[in-house]
Coordinates of C-alpha atoms in Angstrom, one line a residue:
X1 CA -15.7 10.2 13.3
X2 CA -18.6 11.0 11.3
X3 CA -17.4 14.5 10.3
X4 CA -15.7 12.9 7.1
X5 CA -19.3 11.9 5.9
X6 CA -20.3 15.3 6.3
X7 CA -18.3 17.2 3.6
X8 CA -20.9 17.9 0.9
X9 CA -19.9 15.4 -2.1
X10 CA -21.4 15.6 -5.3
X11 CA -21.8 14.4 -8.8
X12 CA -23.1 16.0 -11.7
X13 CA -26.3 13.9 -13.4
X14 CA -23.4 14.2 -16.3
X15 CA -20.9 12.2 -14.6
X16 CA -22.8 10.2 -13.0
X17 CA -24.7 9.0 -16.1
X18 CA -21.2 8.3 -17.7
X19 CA -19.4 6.4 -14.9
X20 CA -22.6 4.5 -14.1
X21 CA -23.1 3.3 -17.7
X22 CA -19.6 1.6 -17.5
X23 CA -20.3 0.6 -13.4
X24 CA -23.1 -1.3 -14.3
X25 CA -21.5 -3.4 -17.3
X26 CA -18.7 -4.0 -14.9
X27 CA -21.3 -5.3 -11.8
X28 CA -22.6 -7.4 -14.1
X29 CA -19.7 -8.9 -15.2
X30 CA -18.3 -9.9 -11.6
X31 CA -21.7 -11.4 -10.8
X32 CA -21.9 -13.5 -13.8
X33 CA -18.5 -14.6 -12.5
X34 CA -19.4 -14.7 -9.0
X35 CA -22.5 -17.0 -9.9
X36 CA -20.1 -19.1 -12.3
X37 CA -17.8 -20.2 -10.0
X38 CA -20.1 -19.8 -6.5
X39 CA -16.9 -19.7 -4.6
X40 CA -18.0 -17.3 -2.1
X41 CA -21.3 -16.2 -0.8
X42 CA -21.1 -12.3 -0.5
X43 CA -23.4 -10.2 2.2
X44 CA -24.3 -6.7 2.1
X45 CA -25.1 -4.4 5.2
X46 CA -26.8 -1.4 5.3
X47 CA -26.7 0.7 8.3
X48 CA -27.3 4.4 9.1
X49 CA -29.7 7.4 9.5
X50 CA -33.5 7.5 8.3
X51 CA -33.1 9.4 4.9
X52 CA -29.8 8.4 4.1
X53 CA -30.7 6.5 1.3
X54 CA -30.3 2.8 2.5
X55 CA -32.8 1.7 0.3
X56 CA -32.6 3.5 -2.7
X57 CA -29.1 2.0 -3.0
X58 CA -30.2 -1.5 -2.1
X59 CA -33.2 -0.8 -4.9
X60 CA -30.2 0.1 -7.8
X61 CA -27.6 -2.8 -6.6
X62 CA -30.8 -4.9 -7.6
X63 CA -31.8 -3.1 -10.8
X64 CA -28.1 -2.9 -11.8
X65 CA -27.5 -6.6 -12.3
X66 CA -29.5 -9.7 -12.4
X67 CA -31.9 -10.1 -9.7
X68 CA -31.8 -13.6 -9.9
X69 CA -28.4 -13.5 -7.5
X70 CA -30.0 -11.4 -5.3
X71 CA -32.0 -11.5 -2.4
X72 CA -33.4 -8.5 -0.1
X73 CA -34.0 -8.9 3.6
X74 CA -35.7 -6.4 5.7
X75 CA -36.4 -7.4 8.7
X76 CA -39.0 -5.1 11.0
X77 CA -40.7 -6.6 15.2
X78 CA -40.4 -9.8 15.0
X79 CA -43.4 -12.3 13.9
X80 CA -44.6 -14.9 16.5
X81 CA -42.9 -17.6 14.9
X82 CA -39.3 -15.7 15.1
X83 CA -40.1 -15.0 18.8
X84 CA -40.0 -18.6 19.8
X85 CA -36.4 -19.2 18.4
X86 CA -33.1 -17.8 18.8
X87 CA -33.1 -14.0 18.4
X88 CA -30.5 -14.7 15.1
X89 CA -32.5 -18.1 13.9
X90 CA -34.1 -15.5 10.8
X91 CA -30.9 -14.2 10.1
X92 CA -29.0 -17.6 9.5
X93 CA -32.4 -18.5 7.4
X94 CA -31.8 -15.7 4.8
X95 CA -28.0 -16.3 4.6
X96 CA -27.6 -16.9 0.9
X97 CA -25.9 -19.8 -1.2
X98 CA -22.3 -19.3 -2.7
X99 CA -22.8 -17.3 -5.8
X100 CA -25.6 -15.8 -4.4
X101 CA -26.0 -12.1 -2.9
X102 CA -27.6 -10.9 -0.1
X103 CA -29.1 -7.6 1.0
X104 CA -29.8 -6.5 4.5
X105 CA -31.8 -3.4 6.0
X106 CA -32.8 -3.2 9.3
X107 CA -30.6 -6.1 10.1
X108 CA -28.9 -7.6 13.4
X109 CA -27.8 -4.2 14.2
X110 CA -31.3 -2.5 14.6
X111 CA -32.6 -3.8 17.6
X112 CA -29.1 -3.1 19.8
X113 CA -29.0 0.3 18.8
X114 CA -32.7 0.9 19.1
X115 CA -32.6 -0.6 22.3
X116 CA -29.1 1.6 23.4
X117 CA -30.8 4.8 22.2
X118 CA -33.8 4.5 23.8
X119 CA -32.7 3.0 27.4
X120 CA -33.8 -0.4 27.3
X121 CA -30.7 -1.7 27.8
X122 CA -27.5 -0.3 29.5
X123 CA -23.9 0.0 28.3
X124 CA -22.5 -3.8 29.5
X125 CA -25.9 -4.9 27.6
X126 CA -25.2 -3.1 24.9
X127 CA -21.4 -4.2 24.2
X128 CA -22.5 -8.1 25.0
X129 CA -24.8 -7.3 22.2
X130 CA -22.2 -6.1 19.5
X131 CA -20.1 -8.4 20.9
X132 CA -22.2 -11.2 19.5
X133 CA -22.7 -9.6 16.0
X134 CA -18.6 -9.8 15.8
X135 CA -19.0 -13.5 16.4
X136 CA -21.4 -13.9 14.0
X137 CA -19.7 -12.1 11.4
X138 CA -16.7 -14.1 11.9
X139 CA -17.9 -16.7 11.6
X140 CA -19.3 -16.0 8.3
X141 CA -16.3 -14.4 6.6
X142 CA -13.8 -17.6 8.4
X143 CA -16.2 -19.3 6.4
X144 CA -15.2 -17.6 3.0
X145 CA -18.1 -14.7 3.1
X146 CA -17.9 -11.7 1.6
X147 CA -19.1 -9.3 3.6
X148 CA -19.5 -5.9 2.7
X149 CA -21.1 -2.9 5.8
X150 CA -22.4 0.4 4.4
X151 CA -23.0 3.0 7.3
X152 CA -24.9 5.9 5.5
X153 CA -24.7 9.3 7.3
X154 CA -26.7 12.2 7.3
X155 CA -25.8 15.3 9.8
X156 CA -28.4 16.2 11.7
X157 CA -29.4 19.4 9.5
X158 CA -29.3 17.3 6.5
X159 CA -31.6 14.4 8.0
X160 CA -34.0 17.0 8.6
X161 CA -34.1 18.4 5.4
X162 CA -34.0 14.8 3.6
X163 CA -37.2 13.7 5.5
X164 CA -39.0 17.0 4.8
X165 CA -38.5 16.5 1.1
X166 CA -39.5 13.1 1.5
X167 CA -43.0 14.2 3.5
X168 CA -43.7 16.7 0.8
X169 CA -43.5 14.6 -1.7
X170 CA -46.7 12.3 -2.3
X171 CA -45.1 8.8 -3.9
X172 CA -42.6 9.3 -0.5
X173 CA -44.8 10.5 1.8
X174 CA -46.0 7.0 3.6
X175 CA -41.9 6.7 4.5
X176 CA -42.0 9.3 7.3
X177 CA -43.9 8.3 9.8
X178 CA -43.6 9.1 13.5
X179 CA -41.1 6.4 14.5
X180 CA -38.5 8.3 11.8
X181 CA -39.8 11.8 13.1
X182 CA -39.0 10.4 16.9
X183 CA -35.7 9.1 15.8
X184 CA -34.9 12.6 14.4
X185 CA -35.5 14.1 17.4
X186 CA -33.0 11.7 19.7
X187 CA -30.3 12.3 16.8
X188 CA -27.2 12.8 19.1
X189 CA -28.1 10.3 21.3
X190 CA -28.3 7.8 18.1
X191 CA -24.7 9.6 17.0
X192 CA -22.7 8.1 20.4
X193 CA -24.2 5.0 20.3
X194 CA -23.8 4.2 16.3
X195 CA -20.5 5.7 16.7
X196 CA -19.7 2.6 19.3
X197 CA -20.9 0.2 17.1
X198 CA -19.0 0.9 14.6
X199 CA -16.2 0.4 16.7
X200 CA -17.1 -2.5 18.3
X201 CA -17.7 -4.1 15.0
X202 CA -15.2 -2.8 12.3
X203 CA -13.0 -5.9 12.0
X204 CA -10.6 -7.5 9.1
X205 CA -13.1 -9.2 6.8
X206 CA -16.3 -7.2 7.7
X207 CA -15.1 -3.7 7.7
X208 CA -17.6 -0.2 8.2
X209 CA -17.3 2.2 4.9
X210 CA -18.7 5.5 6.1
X211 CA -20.7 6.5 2.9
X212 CA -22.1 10.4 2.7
X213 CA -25.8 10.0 2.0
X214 CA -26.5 13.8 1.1
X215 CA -26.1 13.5 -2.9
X216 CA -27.9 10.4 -4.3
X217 CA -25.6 10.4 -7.2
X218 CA -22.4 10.3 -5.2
X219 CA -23.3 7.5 -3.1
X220 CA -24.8 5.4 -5.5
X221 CA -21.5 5.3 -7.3
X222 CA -20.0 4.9 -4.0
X223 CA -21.4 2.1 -2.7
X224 CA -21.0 0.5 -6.3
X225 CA -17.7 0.8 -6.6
X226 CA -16.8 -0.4 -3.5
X227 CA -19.4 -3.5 -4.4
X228 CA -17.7 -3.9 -7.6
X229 CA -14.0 -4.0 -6.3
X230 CA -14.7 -6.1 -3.9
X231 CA -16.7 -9.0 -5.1
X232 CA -13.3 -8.6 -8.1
X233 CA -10.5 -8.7 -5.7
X234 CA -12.0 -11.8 -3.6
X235 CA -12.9 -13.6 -7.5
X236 CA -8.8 -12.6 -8.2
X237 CA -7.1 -14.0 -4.9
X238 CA -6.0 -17.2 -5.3
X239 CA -8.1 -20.1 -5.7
X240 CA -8.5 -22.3 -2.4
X241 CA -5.8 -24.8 -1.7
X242 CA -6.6 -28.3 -2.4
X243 CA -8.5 -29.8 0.6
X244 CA -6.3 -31.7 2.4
X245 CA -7.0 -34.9 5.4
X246 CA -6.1 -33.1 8.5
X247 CA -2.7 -33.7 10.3
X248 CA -4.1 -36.6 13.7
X249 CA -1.3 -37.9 15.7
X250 CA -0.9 -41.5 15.6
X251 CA -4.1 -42.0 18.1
X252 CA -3.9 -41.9 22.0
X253 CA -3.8 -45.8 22.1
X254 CA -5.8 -48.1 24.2
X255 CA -3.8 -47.3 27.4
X256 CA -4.0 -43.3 27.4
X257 CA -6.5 -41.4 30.0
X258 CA -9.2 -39.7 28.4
X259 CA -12.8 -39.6 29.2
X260 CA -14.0 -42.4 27.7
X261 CA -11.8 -44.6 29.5
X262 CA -13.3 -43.5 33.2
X263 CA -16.4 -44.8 32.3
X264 CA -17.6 -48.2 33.6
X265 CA -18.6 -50.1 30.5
X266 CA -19.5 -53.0 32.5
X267 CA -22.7 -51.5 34.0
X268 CA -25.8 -53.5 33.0
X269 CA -29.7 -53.4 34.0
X270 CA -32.1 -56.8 34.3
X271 CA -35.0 -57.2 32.0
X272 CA -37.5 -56.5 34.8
X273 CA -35.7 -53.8 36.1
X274 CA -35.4 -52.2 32.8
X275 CA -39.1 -52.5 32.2
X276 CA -39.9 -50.9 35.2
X277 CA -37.8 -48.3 34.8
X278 CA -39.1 -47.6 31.3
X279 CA -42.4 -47.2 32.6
X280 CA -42.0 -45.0 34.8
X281 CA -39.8 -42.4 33.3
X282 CA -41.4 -42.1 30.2
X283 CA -44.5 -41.4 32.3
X284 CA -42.5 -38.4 33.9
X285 CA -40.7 -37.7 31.4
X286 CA -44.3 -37.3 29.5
X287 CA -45.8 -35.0 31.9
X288 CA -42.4 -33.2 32.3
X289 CA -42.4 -32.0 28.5
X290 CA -46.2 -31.1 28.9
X291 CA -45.7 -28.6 31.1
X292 CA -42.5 -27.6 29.2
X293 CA -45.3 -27.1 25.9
X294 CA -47.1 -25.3 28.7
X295 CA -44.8 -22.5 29.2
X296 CA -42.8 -21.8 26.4
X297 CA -39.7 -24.3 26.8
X298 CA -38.2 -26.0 23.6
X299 CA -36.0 -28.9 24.1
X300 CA -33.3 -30.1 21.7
X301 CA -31.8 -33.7 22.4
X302 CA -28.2 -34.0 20.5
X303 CA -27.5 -38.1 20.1
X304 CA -24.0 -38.7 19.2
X305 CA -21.7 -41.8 19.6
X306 CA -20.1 -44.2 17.5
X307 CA -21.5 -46.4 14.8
X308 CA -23.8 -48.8 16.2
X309 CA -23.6 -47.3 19.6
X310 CA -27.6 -47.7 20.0
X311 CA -28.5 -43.7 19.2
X312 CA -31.4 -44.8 17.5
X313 CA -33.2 -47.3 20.1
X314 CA -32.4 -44.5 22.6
X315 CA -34.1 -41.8 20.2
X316 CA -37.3 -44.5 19.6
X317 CA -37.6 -45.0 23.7
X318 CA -37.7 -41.5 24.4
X319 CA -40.0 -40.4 21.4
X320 CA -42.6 -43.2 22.5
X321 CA -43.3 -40.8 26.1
X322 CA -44.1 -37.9 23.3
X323 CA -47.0 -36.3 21.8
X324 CA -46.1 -37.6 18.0
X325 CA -47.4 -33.8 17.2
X326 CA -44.7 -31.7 19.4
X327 CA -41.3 -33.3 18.0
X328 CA -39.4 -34.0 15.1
X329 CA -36.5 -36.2 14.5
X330 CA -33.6 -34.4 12.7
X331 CA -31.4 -36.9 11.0
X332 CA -28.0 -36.3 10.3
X333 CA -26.0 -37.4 7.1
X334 CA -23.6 -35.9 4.6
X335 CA -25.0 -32.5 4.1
X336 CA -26.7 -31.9 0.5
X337 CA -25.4 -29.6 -2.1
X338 CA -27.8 -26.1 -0.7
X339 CA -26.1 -27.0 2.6
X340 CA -22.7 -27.0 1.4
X341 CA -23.1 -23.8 -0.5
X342 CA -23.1 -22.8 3.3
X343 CA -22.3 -22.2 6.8
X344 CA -21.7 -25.6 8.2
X345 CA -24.2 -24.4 11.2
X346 CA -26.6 -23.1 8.7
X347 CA -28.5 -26.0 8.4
X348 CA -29.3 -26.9 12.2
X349 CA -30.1 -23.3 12.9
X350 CA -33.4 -23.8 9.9
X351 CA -34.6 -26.6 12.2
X352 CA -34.6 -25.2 15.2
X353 CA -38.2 -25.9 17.0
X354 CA -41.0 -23.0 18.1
X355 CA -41.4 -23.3 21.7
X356 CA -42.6 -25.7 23.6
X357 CA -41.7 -28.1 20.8
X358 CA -39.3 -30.4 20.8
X359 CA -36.3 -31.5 18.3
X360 CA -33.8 -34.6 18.3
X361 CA -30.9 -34.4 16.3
X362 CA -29.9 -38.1 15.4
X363 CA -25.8 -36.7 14.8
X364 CA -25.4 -32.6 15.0
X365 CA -23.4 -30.1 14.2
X366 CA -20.3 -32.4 16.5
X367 CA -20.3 -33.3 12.9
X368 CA -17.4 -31.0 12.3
X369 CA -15.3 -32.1 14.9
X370 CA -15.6 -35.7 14.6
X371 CA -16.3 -37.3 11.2
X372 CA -14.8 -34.0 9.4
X373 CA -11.7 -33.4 11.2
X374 CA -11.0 -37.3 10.9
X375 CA -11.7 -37.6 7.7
X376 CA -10.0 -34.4 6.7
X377 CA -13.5 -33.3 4.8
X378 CA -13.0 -29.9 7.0
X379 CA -9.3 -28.3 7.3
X380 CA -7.4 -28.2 10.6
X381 CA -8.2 -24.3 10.6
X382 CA -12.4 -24.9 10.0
X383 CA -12.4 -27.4 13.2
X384 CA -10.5 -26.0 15.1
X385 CA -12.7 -22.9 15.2
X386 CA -15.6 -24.7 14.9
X387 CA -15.5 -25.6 19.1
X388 CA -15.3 -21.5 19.5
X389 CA -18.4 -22.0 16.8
X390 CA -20.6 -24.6 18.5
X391 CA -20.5 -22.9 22.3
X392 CA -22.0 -19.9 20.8
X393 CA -24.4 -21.4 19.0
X394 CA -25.6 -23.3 21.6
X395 CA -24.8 -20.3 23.7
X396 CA -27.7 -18.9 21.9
X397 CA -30.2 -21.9 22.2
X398 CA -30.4 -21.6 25.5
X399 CA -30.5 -17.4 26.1
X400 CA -33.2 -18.3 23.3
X401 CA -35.2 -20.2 26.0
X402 CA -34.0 -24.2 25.1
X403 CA -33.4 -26.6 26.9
X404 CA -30.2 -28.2 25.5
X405 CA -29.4 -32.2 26.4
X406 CA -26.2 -33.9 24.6
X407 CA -25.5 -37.4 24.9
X408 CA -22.6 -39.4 23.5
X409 CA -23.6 -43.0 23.6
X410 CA -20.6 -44.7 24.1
X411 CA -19.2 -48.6 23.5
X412 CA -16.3 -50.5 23.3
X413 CA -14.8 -51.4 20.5
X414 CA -15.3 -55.3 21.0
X415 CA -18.9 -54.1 21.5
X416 CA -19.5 -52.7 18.0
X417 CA -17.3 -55.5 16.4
X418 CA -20.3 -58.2 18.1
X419 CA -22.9 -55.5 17.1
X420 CA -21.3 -55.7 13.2
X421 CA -21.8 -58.8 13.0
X422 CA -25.1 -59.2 14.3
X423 CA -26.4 -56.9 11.7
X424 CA -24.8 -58.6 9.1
X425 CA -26.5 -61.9 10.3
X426 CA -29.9 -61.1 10.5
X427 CA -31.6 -59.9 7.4
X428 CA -34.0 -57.1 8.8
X429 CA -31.2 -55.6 10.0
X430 CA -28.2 -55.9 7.0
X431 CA -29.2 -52.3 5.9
X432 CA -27.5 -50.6 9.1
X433 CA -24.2 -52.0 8.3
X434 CA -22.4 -50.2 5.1
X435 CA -18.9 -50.4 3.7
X436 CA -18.1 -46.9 5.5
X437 CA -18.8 -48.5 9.2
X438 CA -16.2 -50.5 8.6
X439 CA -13.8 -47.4 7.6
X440 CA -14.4 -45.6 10.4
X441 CA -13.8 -48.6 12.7
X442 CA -10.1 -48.9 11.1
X443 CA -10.3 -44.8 12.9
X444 CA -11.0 -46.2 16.3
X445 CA -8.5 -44.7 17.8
X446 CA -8.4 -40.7 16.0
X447 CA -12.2 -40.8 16.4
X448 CA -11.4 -41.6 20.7
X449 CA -8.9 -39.1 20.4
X450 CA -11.4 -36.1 18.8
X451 CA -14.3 -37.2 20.7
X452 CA -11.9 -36.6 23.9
X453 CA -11.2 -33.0 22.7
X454 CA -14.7 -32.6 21.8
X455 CA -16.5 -33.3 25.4
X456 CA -13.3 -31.3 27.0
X457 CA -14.3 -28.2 24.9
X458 CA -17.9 -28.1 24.8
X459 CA -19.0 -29.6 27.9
X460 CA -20.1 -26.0 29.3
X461 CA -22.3 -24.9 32.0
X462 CA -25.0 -24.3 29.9
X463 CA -24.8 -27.3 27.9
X464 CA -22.7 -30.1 29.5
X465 CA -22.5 -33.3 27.6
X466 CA -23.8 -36.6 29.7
X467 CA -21.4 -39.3 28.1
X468 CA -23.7 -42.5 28.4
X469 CA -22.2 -46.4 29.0
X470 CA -23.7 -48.0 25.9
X471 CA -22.4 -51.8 25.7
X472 CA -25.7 -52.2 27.6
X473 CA -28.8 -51.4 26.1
X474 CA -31.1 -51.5 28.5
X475 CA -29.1 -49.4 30.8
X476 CA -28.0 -46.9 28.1
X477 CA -31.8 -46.2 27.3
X478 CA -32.7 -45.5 31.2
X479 CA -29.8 -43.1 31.6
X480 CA -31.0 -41.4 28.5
X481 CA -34.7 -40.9 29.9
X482 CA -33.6 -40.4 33.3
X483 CA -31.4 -37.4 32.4
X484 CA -33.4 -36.1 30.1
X485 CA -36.2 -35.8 33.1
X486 CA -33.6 -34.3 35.2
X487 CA -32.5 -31.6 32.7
X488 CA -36.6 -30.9 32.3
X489 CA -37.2 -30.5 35.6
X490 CA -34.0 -28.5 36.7
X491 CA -34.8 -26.1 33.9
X492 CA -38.5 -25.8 34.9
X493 CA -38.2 -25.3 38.6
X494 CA -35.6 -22.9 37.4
X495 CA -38.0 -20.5 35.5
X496 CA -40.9 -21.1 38.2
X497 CA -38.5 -19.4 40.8
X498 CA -37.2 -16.5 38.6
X499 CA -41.0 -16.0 37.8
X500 CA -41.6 -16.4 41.3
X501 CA -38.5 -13.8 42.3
X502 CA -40.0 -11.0 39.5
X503 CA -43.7 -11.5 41.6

């Protein structure tokens, strides 16, 4: 494959002085346009040998147009902080705005190979490796993202003589050092591997360009152009359809099986019971997420269920067993402007917590499924995906070393009708109710209906949903703590026998 990147392609300093006078004007043009509109976001990917001129390219794409749009991500081992989180948590942090461009050397694709190369993982690791970088670059360009992978070759002869000339010279010298002399030297085994990557991850939408890396001046203009086409053709393609509510049947109506009906709604728990119980599982559950601080754990609580289904008092009951210095409360509204110049997942993956921390999202990422897909603020095509979406993500949390719990806190609808008008009654607590609860109640039925398909498709063994009987408060809040102490310990006793097993 890489033989067509080997063919010794060159431009005069003549030529290339001409057609870059005329590339530049032209970059500069489809940014401003780009930035004007912020349709799209667009990502660039470098890959390829040492020497191949990776960054000098990135270094002109930034001096050819305004810097401003642009941002430059190099990512090398990664800092304590990046350790305790999801191996792709400083990836989604760097992923730009639309209108915005992004630069990436020694990306997502560095540590797989790196690891392939040099033994540290096998073949099946590997592939479940590049396997997840497809996913994520899906995701990005089903999203509307540009994205745009450079793979810049040198042959083996020429990679030698590229990092000689760049150890003789003194202002290049501190570039070679021995991790680039070592890689030279396992050159063909770096070859099979890169030349399954490609492979693996050359798809519609986030296609490799083999770029020949000999001749700075012929893949400068290279890589250019291709930038320059691109970012015009996506700017030319017809603008996005008007958003449209997405199609919902006429609701599965009070009488249709789901999984909210199987629940017993009728469960309740005494006042002295309830204190009692209180007690003692936030004692455990206390001493439970101390030892979880202890070694490592991080634990993310997802609290969903319908308007006024009592997500907050649960949230209040279960922070009150926690050091007020190892969690945070993530609320959940209509996502700001920076987040919608994004990935919808983009702004859960920034909160993610270090280990041994601990992170309640007060609504989540469901977001898309539920309140989007009924209100028809996502498309048919965006939700639908989106449950593909979420178990990968989550998927991730918990390879990351989480600890995942999901309620939905559920009620009857005669239950949140009396809990209305309670709030409306009593003055300290008017500000819950809004004009919009009332909307969404009219939706009783679609939201049933998508929370239904929700808790089918994402209930997975490493994050199962625990669907809680809410029209009960005090027994709501005791199921909460209760399974979040069972989850704790499950996953603890877990890791203390696989460290046991390693002994």
């Amino acid at each position: 494959m890489f033989e067509t990147a080997e063919l010794g392609r060159k431009i005069s300093r003549a030529d290339f002085k001409e057609q870059s006078a005329v590339l530049r004007t032209e970059l500069l043009k489809v940014q401003q346009e780009l930035r004007r509109e912020r349709r799209f976001q667009v990502v660039i990917v470098f890959g390829g040998v040492d020497g191949a001129g990776k960054s000098e390219t990135a270094n002109t794409l930034n001096d050819w147009m305004d810097p401003r749009g642009i941002s430059t991500h190099a990512f090398g081992i990664p800092t304590e902080d990046e350790r305790e989180r999801p191996e792709y948590w400083r990836y989604w942090r760097t992923l730009p705005p639309k209108g915005d461009i992004a630069i990436y050397l020694s990306a997502w694709y560095s540590r797989p190979l790196l690891d392939r190369v040099y033994g540290r993982s096998d073949l099946a690791g590997y592939d479940r490796d590049l396997n997840r970088i497809a996913t994520f670059e899906k995701g990005l360009v089903d999203d509307g993202t540009l994205i745009l992978k450079f793979w810049m070759h040198l042959g083996k002869r020429g990679q030698k003589k590229r990092l000689d000339a760049l150890a003789k010279d003194p202002l290049t010298r501190w570039r070679v050092t021995e991790h680039e002399k070592e890689n030279w030297k396992m050159y063909d085994q770096f070859e099979v591997a890169s030349d399954r990557l490609i492979h693996k991850t050359n798809m519609d939408g986030a296609a490799w360009r083999l770029v020949e890396g000999e001749d700075h001046n012929y893949r400068t203009l290279t890589v250019a152009k291709v930038v320059c086409e691109a970012l015009q053709a996506k700017l030319n393609a017809a603008r996005p359809a008007q958003r449209r509510p997405s199609v919902i049947s006429a609701g599965i109506g009070s009488g249709a099986v789901n999984v909210l009906n199987h629940l017993d709604m009728k469960q309740k728990l005494a006042k002295k019971e309830y204190r009692i119980q209180l007690e003692k599982y936030q004692g455990r559950l206390n001493l439970l997420t101390l030892e979880a601080r202890r070694s490592g754990l991080s634990t993310i609580f997802v609290f969903e269920g319908a308007d006024a289904a009592g997500k907050g008092g649960a949230i209040r009951r279960l922070v009150s067993a926690l050091d007020a210095y190892q969690y945070k409360v993530i609320p959940i509204a209509a996502p700001s402007d920076e987040e919608k110049a994004r990935h919808y997942l983009w702004r859960f993956w920034r909160h993610l917590p270090r280990a041994g921390r601990v992170t309640l999202f007060d609504r989540s990422w469901y977001g898309r499924v539920l309140v989007e897909r009924v209100e028809g603020f996502a498309t048919e095509s965006e939700w639908k995906r989106a449950y593909a979406e979420i178990d990968d993500f989550e998927e991730q949390l918990v390879e990351g070393g989480a600890v995942l719990i999901k309620f939905w806190i559920h009620i009857t609808k005669d239950e949140q009708l009396r809990r209305f008008k309670s709030r409306e009654n009593t003055p300290y607590k008017r500000w819950k109710i809004t004009d919009e609860d009332w909307r969404n109640r009219e939706k009783w039925e679609q939201y049933e209906e998508a929370v239904d398909e929700m808790v089918s498709r994402t209930s997975t063994g490493v994050a199962p949903w625990t669907l809680v009987e809410g029209n009960d408060k005090r027994f709501a809040r005791i199921k909460v703590l209760s399974t979040a102490c069972h989850f704790l310990e499950a996953t603890l006793k877990g890791r203390q026998k696989g460290a046991d097993g390693k002994k």
